Amino acid sequence: MKRLLMLSLLCVCTAGLFGQGLTTDAIRAMASSRTSGNASKTSVDATKAMSKNDLTGVNENIQLIADPQLAMSVPNYPVTAGDVYTLAFAAGTTPVTYSIAVDSTYKIRVANLGVLNVRGLTYNQLKAQVDALVSRNYPMGGMQFVLTSPAVFLVSISGEVKTAMEKKAWALTRLSSFVTASLTDYSSTRQVTVVSDTGESKDYDLYKAQNDGDFSQDPYLRPGDKIVITRIDRKVMINGAVERPGTYEILTGENLKDLIEMYGHGLTPLADTSRIELYRTLTGSAGAGEKSYLSKAQIDENFPLLCYDEVTIGSYADLSPTVVVEGAVWENPDTMEKSTAETSNRIIAAFNSGEDYAYFVRRNRNWFTAVSDVSNAYIIREKKIIPIDLSLMLYDASYYANVTMQEHDTLIVPFRQYFVTVAGAVTSPGRFPYIPDRGFEYYVGLAGGFDRTKNKRKSVDILTFDGQKLGKKDTILPETTITANVNSGLYYFNQYAPVLTTLLSILATSLSAWAVINSQ
């Protein structure tokens, strides 16, 4: 009776275990247990040895992660030589687990129940066949079948590549991601040849996969594949008023019209087809190539293109009127270095006819920084100076300047002054950063102090930027000029002593000569 009770409890536990379904971790844990009857013993270490993916292989230059959860989530994951699967089911009242590795023959033994040919099957198809086989023998077995470790295999790449090599891949590695790191400037992506382990050769067009979403042109790689990269035939560039400017590899028979409509995705609304430039690099009479101009009719005629041709489609936006903005402005203030804070910059900016300066500066407010004196800006228009206060335009949204922009205007934005100039009888005259609430002696100290051979009494003249004279006790303002006066008598004597000595010598010589002449 006791033995029957224990057997009943074991049946209940086993039924509950497989009725709820086993997780991958649970199956892996069970792979280390002993099995009874015809089941074989499988150790954890042996399973790990069979399923381990060493990802540091030959000439590997990408990080490869073979993810079993990802593989099982893909409906068409192909069974691959090197895959390791774990099978679990109940043989009567005994839980059984098997680790099943797929070798290059693609024939696997499912426990002691039979052998399956799995070549060309997906994971789901294999799982269905294993389930049918187990269910015929153990109808209440509660079969579970999971991919424990996806295969990692070598694929070779050669041809027009940086280096011919073998690299690792797994069954969900697409051709495009595999070849990208190996391509050169001369590699073709329009005819990539893949030779399978059976010798079957097929060409793929990666542009169609990436641009048109045709993933049949970007297949998953398989063990034993050999990839051959061919050399480009024609690679051309299109710039300007097309939706997708860029460099494209075009096929035989494709030319200007195809480049614009198919590769460039057509002209933009502002495209000016009366201004089409063609720069031909290789066949120009000059060594550096030559430029020619094409018409809209030549687009319709599908003008023939050569390798490395560059086509530029003009835009009516290029014909917009422009103004020049000079001074304390930067198109990208974030990259401005402190050492260049006083370096004047020049921006040529387009504007819309009839546009007001207030709207213009608000649209380009990122040009101005803390050193831009926006309150004292001015416009130079046909030699006339027009003062304009940009601070109101920038910071008061309700302000209307009523200053209409005109082509060829020059907007000058001065630098906000943060310096003090020290000149005259000091050791090192120059311009020094302004520090608030400092007296004149601070700035003279920055200049190395008074030159004692020239200035004995610390005599200075202090003038503000607008010409007002300050006393020695007054606070120094930005852009003040401090001039140390020269007032040393010895300095003046030393300056003129050589001249006086020379004059006296000439005079003495003249007197001596006169005395000699008179004595005769």
PDB file of C-alpha atoms in Angstrom, residues 92-365:
ATOM      1  CA  GLY A  92       5.696   6.664 -17.895  1.00  0.00           C
ATOM      2  CA  THR A  93       6.451   8.034 -14.470  1.00  0.00           C
ATOM      3  CA  THR A  94      10.096   8.869 -15.161  1.00  0.00           C
ATOM      4  CA  PRO A  95      11.208  12.313 -16.390  1.00  0.00           C
ATOM      5  CA  VAL A  96      13.661  12.000 -19.285  1.00  0.00           C
ATOM      6  CA  THR A  97      15.933  14.630 -20.834  1.00  0.00           C
ATOM      7  CA  TYR A  98      18.186  14.460 -23.850  1.00  0.00           C
ATOM      8  CA  SER A  99      20.679  16.906 -25.319  1.00  0.00           C
ATOM      9  CA  ILE A 100      20.529  16.628 -29.110  1.00  0.00           C
ATOM     10  CA  ALA A 101      23.278  18.143 -31.270  1.00  0.00           C
ATOM     11  CA  VAL A 102      22.883  18.629 -35.007  1.00  0.00           C
ATOM     12  CA  ASP A 103      25.984  17.685 -36.998  1.00  0.00           C
ATOM     13  CA  SER A 104      26.829  18.255 -40.658  1.00  0.00           C
ATOM     14  CA  THR A 105      24.833  15.171 -41.733  1.00  0.00           C
ATOM     15  CA  TYR A 106      21.637  16.816 -40.441  1.00  0.00           C
ATOM     16  CA  LYS A 107      20.445  13.509 -39.016  1.00  0.00           C
ATOM     17  CA  ILE A 108      19.524  13.396 -35.335  1.00  0.00           C
ATOM     18  CA  ARG A 109      18.516  10.592 -32.989  1.00  0.00           C
ATOM     19  CA  VAL A 110      15.491  11.381 -30.850  1.00  0.00           C
ATOM     20  CA  ALA A 111      16.130   9.383 -27.649  1.00  0.00           C
ATOM     21  CA  ASN A 112      15.664   5.728 -28.580  1.00  0.00           C
ATOM     22  CA  LEU A 113      12.562   6.507 -30.594  1.00  0.00           C
ATOM     23  CA  GLY A 114      13.956   7.069 -34.070  1.00  0.00           C
ATOM     24  CA  VAL A 115      16.181   9.097 -36.402  1.00  0.00           C
ATOM     25  CA  LEU A 116      15.048  12.237 -38.232  1.00  0.00           C
ATOM     26  CA  ASN A 117      16.521  13.947 -41.282  1.00  0.00           C
ATOM     27  CA  VAL A 118      16.331  17.659 -40.368  1.00  0.00           C
ATOM     28  CA  ARG A 119      18.040  19.240 -43.383  1.00  0.00           C
ATOM     29  CA  GLY A 120      16.019  22.215 -44.643  1.00  0.00           C
ATOM     30  CA  LEU A 121      13.656  22.248 -41.649  1.00  0.00           C
ATOM     31  CA  THR A 122      12.838  25.234 -39.489  1.00  0.00           C
ATOM     32  CA  TYR A 123      12.833  25.012 -35.706  1.00  0.00           C
ATOM     33  CA  ASN A 124       9.011  24.861 -35.625  1.00  0.00           C
ATOM     34  CA  GLN A 125       8.921  22.081 -38.224  1.00  0.00           C
ATOM     35  CA  LEU A 126      11.516  20.074 -36.319  1.00  0.00           C
ATOM     36  CA  LYS A 127       9.634  20.567 -33.072  1.00  0.00           C
ATOM     37  CA  ALA A 128       6.427  19.280 -34.695  1.00  0.00           C
ATOM     38  CA  GLN A 129       8.172  16.126 -35.972  1.00  0.00           C
ATOM     39  CA  VAL A 130       9.782  15.442 -32.591  1.00  0.00           C
ATOM     40  CA  ASP A 131       6.427  15.955 -30.867  1.00  0.00           C
ATOM     41  CA  ALA A 132       4.734  13.484 -33.211  1.00  0.00           C
ATOM     42  CA  LEU A 133       7.458  10.904 -32.659  1.00  0.00           C
ATOM     43  CA  VAL A 134       7.355  11.154 -28.870  1.00  0.00           C
ATOM     44  CA  SER A 135       3.547  11.231 -28.734  1.00  0.00           C
ATOM     45  CA  ARG A 136       3.290   7.953 -30.695  1.00  0.00           C
ATOM     46  CA  ASN A 137       5.374   6.250 -28.036  1.00  0.00           C
ATOM     47  CA  TYR A 138       4.382   8.223 -24.926  1.00  0.00           C
ATOM     48  CA  PRO A 139       0.936   9.783 -25.468  1.00  0.00           C
ATOM     49  CA  MET A 140       0.995  11.335 -21.991  1.00  0.00           C
ATOM     50  CA  GLY A 141       4.692  12.271 -22.153  1.00  0.00           C
ATOM     51  CA  GLY A 142       4.174  16.073 -22.114  1.00  0.00           C
ATOM     52  CA  MET A 143       7.012  16.655 -24.588  1.00  0.00           C
ATOM     53  CA  GLN A 144       9.084  19.868 -24.387  1.00  0.00           C
ATOM     54  CA  PHE A 145      11.673  20.718 -27.074  1.00  0.00           C
ATOM     55  CA  VAL A 146      13.784  23.884 -26.963  1.00  0.00           C
ATOM     56  CA  LEU A 147      16.830  25.294 -28.699  1.00  0.00           C
ATOM     57  CA  THR A 148      19.514  25.419 -26.029  1.00  0.00           C
ATOM     58  CA  SER A 149      22.395  26.875 -28.029  1.00  0.00           C
ATOM     59  CA  PRO A 150      22.257  28.147 -31.633  1.00  0.00           C
ATOM     60  CA  ALA A 151      25.088  27.172 -33.942  1.00  0.00           C
ATOM     61  CA  VAL A 152      28.009  29.502 -34.690  1.00  0.00           C
ATOM     62  CA  PHE A 153      29.866  28.742 -37.902  1.00  0.00           C
ATOM     63  CA  LEU A 154      32.514  30.159 -40.236  1.00  0.00           C
ATOM     64  CA  VAL A 155      31.801  31.960 -43.499  1.00  0.00           C
ATOM     65  CA  SER A 156      34.555  33.110 -45.871  1.00  0.00           C
ATOM     66  CA  ILE A 157      34.641  36.448 -47.695  1.00  0.00           C
ATOM     67  CA  SER A 158      36.955  37.343 -50.571  1.00  0.00           C
ATOM     68  CA  GLY A 159      37.216  39.482 -53.696  1.00  0.00           C
ATOM     69  CA  GLU A 160      37.170  43.295 -53.499  1.00  0.00           C
ATOM     70  CA  VAL A 161      37.511  43.422 -49.706  1.00  0.00           C
ATOM     71  CA  LYS A 162      39.984  44.882 -47.250  1.00  0.00           C
ATOM     72  CA  THR A 163      41.232  41.419 -46.326  1.00  0.00           C
ATOM     73  CA  ALA A 164      40.060  37.986 -47.426  1.00  0.00           C
ATOM     74  CA  MET A 165      39.134  36.090 -44.273  1.00  0.00           C
ATOM     75  CA  GLU A 166      36.828  33.733 -42.466  1.00  0.00           C
ATOM     76  CA  LYS A 167      34.454  35.271 -39.968  1.00  0.00           C
ATOM     77  CA  LYS A 168      31.901  33.839 -37.596  1.00  0.00           C
ATOM     78  CA  ALA A 169      28.178  34.018 -38.220  1.00  0.00           C
ATOM     79  CA  TRP A 170      25.030  32.344 -36.957  1.00  0.00           C
ATOM     80  CA  ALA A 171      21.791  31.370 -38.625  1.00  0.00           C
ATOM     81  CA  LEU A 172      20.199  34.846 -38.199  1.00  0.00           C
ATOM     82  CA  THR A 173      23.193  36.764 -39.594  1.00  0.00           C
ATOM     83  CA  ARG A 174      22.157  38.550 -42.777  1.00  0.00           C
ATOM     84  CA  LEU A 175      24.506  39.010 -45.703  1.00  0.00           C
ATOM     85  CA  SER A 176      24.549  42.840 -45.437  1.00  0.00           C
ATOM     86  CA  SER A 177      25.617  42.966 -41.787  1.00  0.00           C
ATOM     87  CA  PHE A 178      28.302  40.361 -42.430  1.00  0.00           C
ATOM     88  CA  VAL A 179      30.022  42.116 -45.360  1.00  0.00           C
ATOM     89  CA  THR A 180      29.789  45.776 -44.339  1.00  0.00           C
ATOM     90  CA  ALA A 181      33.000  45.949 -42.284  1.00  0.00           C
ATOM     91  CA  SER A 182      35.027  44.330 -45.082  1.00  0.00           C
ATOM     92  CA  LEU A 183      33.977  46.570 -47.990  1.00  0.00           C
ATOM     93  CA  THR A 184      36.323  49.040 -49.695  1.00  0.00           C
ATOM     94  CA  ASP A 185      35.546  52.166 -51.707  1.00  0.00           C
ATOM     95  CA  TYR A 186      35.576  49.976 -54.811  1.00  0.00           C
ATOM     96  CA  SER A 187      33.371  47.139 -53.537  1.00  0.00           C
ATOM     97  CA  SER A 188      30.092  46.513 -55.326  1.00  0.00           C
ATOM     98  CA  THR A 189      26.961  45.885 -53.290  1.00  0.00           C
ATOM     99  CA  ARG A 190      24.813  45.368 -56.388  1.00  0.00           C
ATOM    100  CA  GLN A 191      26.262  41.960 -57.251  1.00  0.00           C
ATOM    101  CA  VAL A 192      27.355  40.038 -54.178  1.00  0.00           C
ATOM    102  CA  THR A 193      27.891  36.356 -54.949  1.00  0.00           C
ATOM    103  CA  VAL A 194      27.175  33.666 -52.343  1.00  0.00           C
ATOM    104  CA  VAL A 195      28.353  30.123 -53.059  1.00  0.00           C
ATOM    105  CA  SER A 196      26.718  27.508 -50.797  1.00  0.00           C
ATOM    106  CA  ASP A 197      28.378  24.394 -49.403  1.00  0.00           C
ATOM    107  CA  THR A 198      26.706  22.410 -52.212  1.00  0.00           C
ATOM    108  CA  GLY A 199      28.350  24.600 -54.853  1.00  0.00           C
ATOM    109  CA  GLU A 200      25.206  26.521 -55.813  1.00  0.00           C
ATOM    110  CA  SER A 201      26.017  30.154 -56.714  1.00  0.00           C
ATOM    111  CA  LYS A 202      23.589  33.071 -56.468  1.00  0.00           C
ATOM    112  CA  ASP A 203      23.953  36.844 -56.823  1.00  0.00           C
ATOM    113  CA  TYR A 204      22.294  39.343 -54.478  1.00  0.00           C
ATOM    114  CA  ASP A 205      21.602  43.079 -54.731  1.00  0.00           C
ATOM    115  CA  LEU A 206      21.998  44.637 -51.276  1.00  0.00           C
ATOM    116  CA  TYR A 207      20.794  48.052 -52.508  1.00  0.00           C
ATOM    117  CA  LYS A 208      17.357  46.583 -53.260  1.00  0.00           C
ATOM    118  CA  ALA A 209      17.237  45.063 -49.790  1.00  0.00           C
ATOM    119  CA  GLN A 210      18.209  48.269 -48.008  1.00  0.00           C
ATOM    120  CA  ASN A 211      16.309  50.747 -50.190  1.00  0.00           C
ATOM    121  CA  ASP A 212      13.259  48.758 -51.319  1.00  0.00           C
ATOM    122  CA  GLY A 213      12.909  46.387 -48.371  1.00  0.00           C
ATOM    123  CA  ASP A 214      13.360  43.329 -50.594  1.00  0.00           C
ATOM    124  CA  PHE A 215      14.881  41.016 -47.983  1.00  0.00           C
ATOM    125  CA  SER A 216      15.104  38.182 -50.483  1.00  0.00           C
ATOM    126  CA  GLN A 217      18.192  40.094 -51.653  1.00  0.00           C
ATOM    127  CA  ASP A 218      19.698  39.975 -48.148  1.00  0.00           C
ATOM    128  CA  PRO A 219      19.595  36.315 -47.137  1.00  0.00           C
ATOM    129  CA  TYR A 220      20.547  34.644 -43.893  1.00  0.00           C
ATOM    130  CA  LEU A 221      23.962  32.995 -44.078  1.00  0.00           C
ATOM    131  CA  ARG A 222      24.469  29.234 -43.836  1.00  0.00           C
ATOM    132  CA  PRO A 223      27.428  27.050 -42.810  1.00  0.00           C
ATOM    133  CA  GLY A 224      29.978  26.673 -45.565  1.00  0.00           C
ATOM    134  CA  ASP A 225      28.881  29.778 -47.484  1.00  0.00           C
ATOM    135  CA  LYS A 226      31.553  31.571 -49.491  1.00  0.00           C
ATOM    136  CA  ILE A 227      30.966  35.255 -50.237  1.00  0.00           C
ATOM    137  CA  VAL A 228      32.653  36.910 -53.214  1.00  0.00           C
ATOM    138  CA  ILE A 229      32.573  40.717 -53.493  1.00  0.00           C
ATOM    139  CA  THR A 230      32.923  42.098 -57.031  1.00  0.00           C
ATOM    140  CA  ARG A 231      34.327  45.471 -58.060  1.00  0.00           C
ATOM    141  CA  ILE A 232      32.090  48.429 -58.851  1.00  0.00           C
ATOM    142  CA  ASP A 233      31.265  49.251 -62.461  1.00  0.00           C
ATOM    143  CA  ARG A 234      29.911  52.782 -62.017  1.00  0.00           C
ATOM    144  CA  LYS A 235      29.521  54.825 -58.851  1.00  0.00           C
ATOM    145  CA  VAL A 236      28.091  58.348 -59.257  1.00  0.00           C
ATOM    146  CA  MET A 237      27.060  61.192 -56.967  1.00  0.00           C
ATOM    147  CA  ILE A 238      23.998  63.432 -57.050  1.00  0.00           C
ATOM    148  CA  ASN A 239      23.694  66.633 -54.993  1.00  0.00           C
ATOM    149  CA  GLY A 240      21.344  69.558 -54.712  1.00  0.00           C
ATOM    150  CA  ALA A 241      17.593  69.682 -55.228  1.00  0.00           C
ATOM    151  CA  VAL A 242      16.694  65.987 -55.064  1.00  0.00           C
ATOM    152  CA  GLU A 243      14.962  64.238 -52.186  1.00  0.00           C
ATOM    153  CA  ARG A 244      17.836  61.853 -51.461  1.00  0.00           C
ATOM    154  CA  PRO A 245      21.212  63.247 -52.477  1.00  0.00           C
ATOM    155  CA  GLY A 246      24.101  60.846 -52.132  1.00  0.00           C
ATOM    156  CA  THR A 247      26.504  58.479 -53.832  1.00  0.00           C
ATOM    157  CA  TYR A 248      25.003  55.514 -55.660  1.00  0.00           C
ATOM    158  CA  GLU A 249      26.212  52.491 -57.573  1.00  0.00           C
ATOM    159  CA  ILE A 250      24.176  52.332 -60.760  1.00  0.00           C
ATOM    160  CA  LEU A 251      23.622  49.306 -62.980  1.00  0.00           C
ATOM    161  CA  THR A 252      24.251  48.799 -66.689  1.00  0.00           C
ATOM    162  CA  GLY A 253      21.760  50.833 -68.723  1.00  0.00           C
ATOM    163  CA  GLU A 254      20.936  53.212 -65.859  1.00  0.00           C
ATOM    164  CA  ASN A 255      21.885  56.872 -66.405  1.00  0.00           C
ATOM    165  CA  LEU A 256      20.894  60.450 -65.518  1.00  0.00           C
ATOM    166  CA  LYS A 257      17.112  60.035 -65.464  1.00  0.00           C
ATOM    167  CA  ASP A 258      17.383  56.875 -63.375  1.00  0.00           C
ATOM    168  CA  LEU A 259      19.831  58.588 -61.017  1.00  0.00           C
ATOM    169  CA  ILE A 260      17.396  61.441 -60.376  1.00  0.00           C
ATOM    170  CA  GLU A 261      14.080  59.595 -60.320  1.00  0.00           C
ATOM    171  CA  MET A 262      14.966  56.173 -58.886  1.00  0.00           C
ATOM    172  CA  TYR A 263      18.012  56.779 -56.727  1.00  0.00           C
ATOM    173  CA  GLY A 264      17.482  60.432 -55.805  1.00  0.00           C
ATOM    174  CA  HIS A 265      13.716  59.822 -55.375  1.00  0.00           C
ATOM    175  CA  GLY A 266      12.881  62.710 -57.698  1.00  0.00           C
ATOM    176  CA  LEU A 267      13.313  66.475 -57.771  1.00  0.00           C
ATOM    177  CA  THR A 268      12.314  68.749 -54.890  1.00  0.00           C
ATOM    178  CA  PRO A 269       9.607  71.396 -55.503  1.00  0.00           C
ATOM    179  CA  LEU A 270      12.278  74.133 -55.771  1.00  0.00           C
ATOM    180  CA  ALA A 271      14.491  72.255 -58.248  1.00  0.00           C
ATOM    181  CA  ASP A 272      15.816  74.473 -61.036  1.00  0.00           C
ATOM    182  CA  THR A 273      16.305  72.161 -64.010  1.00  0.00           C
ATOM    183  CA  SER A 274      17.827  74.999 -66.013  1.00  0.00           C
ATOM    184  CA  ARG A 275      20.902  74.730 -63.769  1.00  0.00           C
ATOM    185  CA  ILE A 276      22.213  71.177 -63.857  1.00  0.00           C
ATOM    186  CA  GLU A 277      25.962  70.807 -63.391  1.00  0.00           C
ATOM    187  CA  LEU A 278      27.980  67.741 -64.365  1.00  0.00           C
ATOM    188  CA  TYR A 279      31.504  67.368 -63.035  1.00  0.00           C
ATOM    189  CA  ARG A 280      33.292  64.597 -64.916  1.00  0.00           C
ATOM    190  CA  THR A 281      36.380  63.398 -63.092  1.00  0.00           C
ATOM    191  CA  LEU A 282      37.946  60.816 -65.348  1.00  0.00           C
ATOM    192  CA  THR A 283      37.613  62.015 -68.946  1.00  0.00           C
ATOM    193  CA  GLY A 284      38.180  65.734 -68.703  1.00  0.00           C
ATOM    194  CA  SER A 285      40.769  67.315 -70.968  1.00  0.00           C
ATOM    195  CA  ALA A 286      42.321  68.807 -67.837  1.00  0.00           C
ATOM    196  CA  GLY A 287      43.968  66.477 -65.355  1.00  0.00           C
ATOM    197  CA  ALA A 288      41.558  67.521 -62.603  1.00  0.00           C
ATOM    198  CA  GLY A 289      38.442  66.855 -64.701  1.00  0.00           C
ATOM    199  CA  GLU A 290      35.973  69.259 -66.248  1.00  0.00           C
ATOM    200  CA  LYS A 291      32.531  70.721 -65.607  1.00  0.00           C
ATOM    201  CA  SER A 292      29.681  70.946 -68.111  1.00  0.00           C
ATOM    202  CA  TYR A 293      26.047  72.008 -67.946  1.00  0.00           C
ATOM    203  CA  LEU A 294      23.043  69.872 -68.844  1.00  0.00           C
ATOM    204  CA  SER A 295      19.477  70.756 -69.800  1.00  0.00           C
ATOM    205  CA  LYS A 296      16.123  69.290 -68.782  1.00  0.00           C
ATOM    206  CA  ALA A 297      15.925  67.680 -72.220  1.00  0.00           C
ATOM    207  CA  GLN A 298      19.050  65.678 -71.416  1.00  0.00           C
ATOM    208  CA  ILE A 299      17.327  64.346 -68.306  1.00  0.00           C
ATOM    209  CA  ASP A 300      14.467  63.088 -70.471  1.00  0.00           C
ATOM    210  CA  GLU A 301      17.005  61.565 -72.863  1.00  0.00           C
ATOM    211  CA  ASN A 302      18.643  59.729 -69.937  1.00  0.00           C
ATOM    212  CA  PHE A 303      22.050  61.315 -70.514  1.00  0.00           C
ATOM    213  CA  PRO A 304      24.774  58.640 -70.154  1.00  0.00           C
ATOM    214  CA  LEU A 305      26.926  58.795 -67.034  1.00  0.00           C
ATOM    215  CA  LEU A 306      30.447  57.574 -66.352  1.00  0.00           C
ATOM    216  CA  CYS A 307      32.009  56.292 -63.154  1.00  0.00           C
ATOM    217  CA  TYR A 308      32.630  59.048 -60.550  1.00  0.00           C
ATOM    218  CA  ASP A 309      30.445  61.614 -62.346  1.00  0.00           C
ATOM    219  CA  GLU A 310      28.990  64.215 -59.967  1.00  0.00           C
ATOM    220  CA  VAL A 311      25.605  65.748 -60.813  1.00  0.00           C
ATOM    221  CA  THR A 312      24.322  68.850 -59.007  1.00  0.00           C
ATOM    222  CA  ILE A 313      20.738  70.040 -59.460  1.00  0.00           C
ATOM    223  CA  GLY A 314      20.288  73.745 -58.780  1.00  0.00           C
ATOM    224  CA  SER A 315      17.544  75.103 -56.534  1.00  0.00           C
ATOM    225  CA  TYR A 316      15.541  78.290 -56.795  1.00  0.00           C
ATOM    226  CA  ALA A 317      16.325  78.734 -53.099  1.00  0.00           C
ATOM    227  CA  ASP A 318      19.936  79.365 -54.156  1.00  0.00           C
ATOM    228  CA  LEU A 319      18.733  82.486 -55.952  1.00  0.00           C
ATOM    229  CA  SER A 320      17.333  84.053 -52.783  1.00  0.00           C
ATOM    230  CA  PRO A 321      18.766  87.483 -51.889  1.00  0.00           C
ATOM    231  CA  THR A 322      21.532  87.503 -49.287  1.00  0.00           C
ATOM    232  CA  VAL A 323      22.972  89.773 -46.633  1.00  0.00           C
ATOM    233  CA  VAL A 324      26.335  89.671 -44.896  1.00  0.00           C
ATOM    234  CA  VAL A 325      26.443  89.454 -41.103  1.00  0.00           C
ATOM    235  CA  GLU A 326      29.846  90.322 -39.639  1.00  0.00           C
ATOM    236  CA  GLY A 327      31.453  90.718 -36.239  1.00  0.00           C
ATOM    237  CA  ALA A 328      30.584  88.904 -33.037  1.00  0.00           C
ATOM    238  CA  VAL A 329      28.477  86.162 -34.624  1.00  0.00           C
ATOM    239  CA  TRP A 330      28.991  82.403 -34.913  1.00  0.00           C
ATOM    240  CA  GLU A 331      26.953  79.887 -36.910  1.00  0.00           C
ATOM    241  CA  ASN A 332      27.795  77.277 -34.276  1.00  0.00           C
ATOM    242  CA  PRO A 333      28.507  79.050 -30.966  1.00  0.00           C
ATOM    243  CA  ASP A 334      28.984  75.734 -29.128  1.00  0.00           C
ATOM    244  CA  THR A 335      32.309  75.199 -30.911  1.00  0.00           C
ATOM    245  CA  MET A 336      33.592  78.750 -30.295  1.00  0.00           C
ATOM    246  CA  GLU A 337      36.842  78.729 -28.339  1.00  0.00           C
ATOM    247  CA  LYS A 338      37.492  81.304 -25.660  1.00  0.00           C
ATOM    248  CA  SER A 339      40.718  82.283 -27.378  1.00  0.00           C
ATOM    249  CA  THR A 340      38.766  83.374 -30.449  1.00  0.00           C
ATOM    250  CA  ALA A 341      36.239  85.498 -28.597  1.00  0.00           C
ATOM    251  CA  GLU A 342      37.468  88.628 -30.371  1.00  0.00           C
ATOM    252  CA  THR A 343      37.870  87.059 -33.803  1.00  0.00           C
ATOM    253  CA  SER A 344      35.442  88.603 -36.242  1.00  0.00           C
ATOM    254  CA  ASN A 345      33.319  86.166 -38.226  1.00  0.00           C
ATOM    255  CA  ARG A 346      31.431  86.529 -41.496  1.00  0.00           C
ATOM    256  CA  ILE A 347      28.156  84.807 -42.365  1.00  0.00           C
ATOM    257  CA  ILE A 348      26.424  85.074 -45.735  1.00  0.00           C
ATOM    258  CA  ALA A 349      22.724  84.462 -45.091  1.00  0.00           C
ATOM    259  CA  ALA A 350      19.756  84.155 -47.420  1.00  0.00           C
ATOM    260  CA  PHE A 351      16.472  85.904 -46.641  1.00  0.00           C
ATOM    261  CA  ASN A 352      13.016  86.170 -48.142  1.00  0.00           C
ATOM    262  CA  SER A 353      12.096  89.227 -50.148  1.00  0.00           C
ATOM    263  CA  GLY A 354      10.322  91.746 -47.899  1.00  0.00           C
ATOM    264  CA  GLU A 355      11.570  90.111 -44.699  1.00  0.00           C
ATOM    265  CA  ASP A 356      11.997  92.330 -41.628  1.00  0.00           C
ATOM    266  CA  TYR A 357      15.234  92.362 -39.604  1.00  0.00           C
ATOM    267  CA  ALA A 358      13.328  91.510 -36.432  1.00  0.00           C
ATOM    268  CA  TYR A 359      12.113  88.212 -37.886  1.00  0.00           C
ATOM    269  CA  PHE A 360      15.537  87.534 -39.409  1.00  0.00           C
ATOM    270  CA  VAL A 361      17.500  87.862 -36.147  1.00  0.00           C
ATOM    271  CA  ARG A 362      14.897  85.880 -34.180  1.00  0.00           C
ATOM    272  CA  ARG A 363      15.184  83.102 -36.746  1.00  0.00           C
ATOM    273  CA  ASN A 364      18.964  83.106 -36.272  1.00  0.00           C
ATOM    274  CA  ARG A 365      19.190  83.910 -32.553  1.00  0.00           C
TER     275      ARG A 365
END
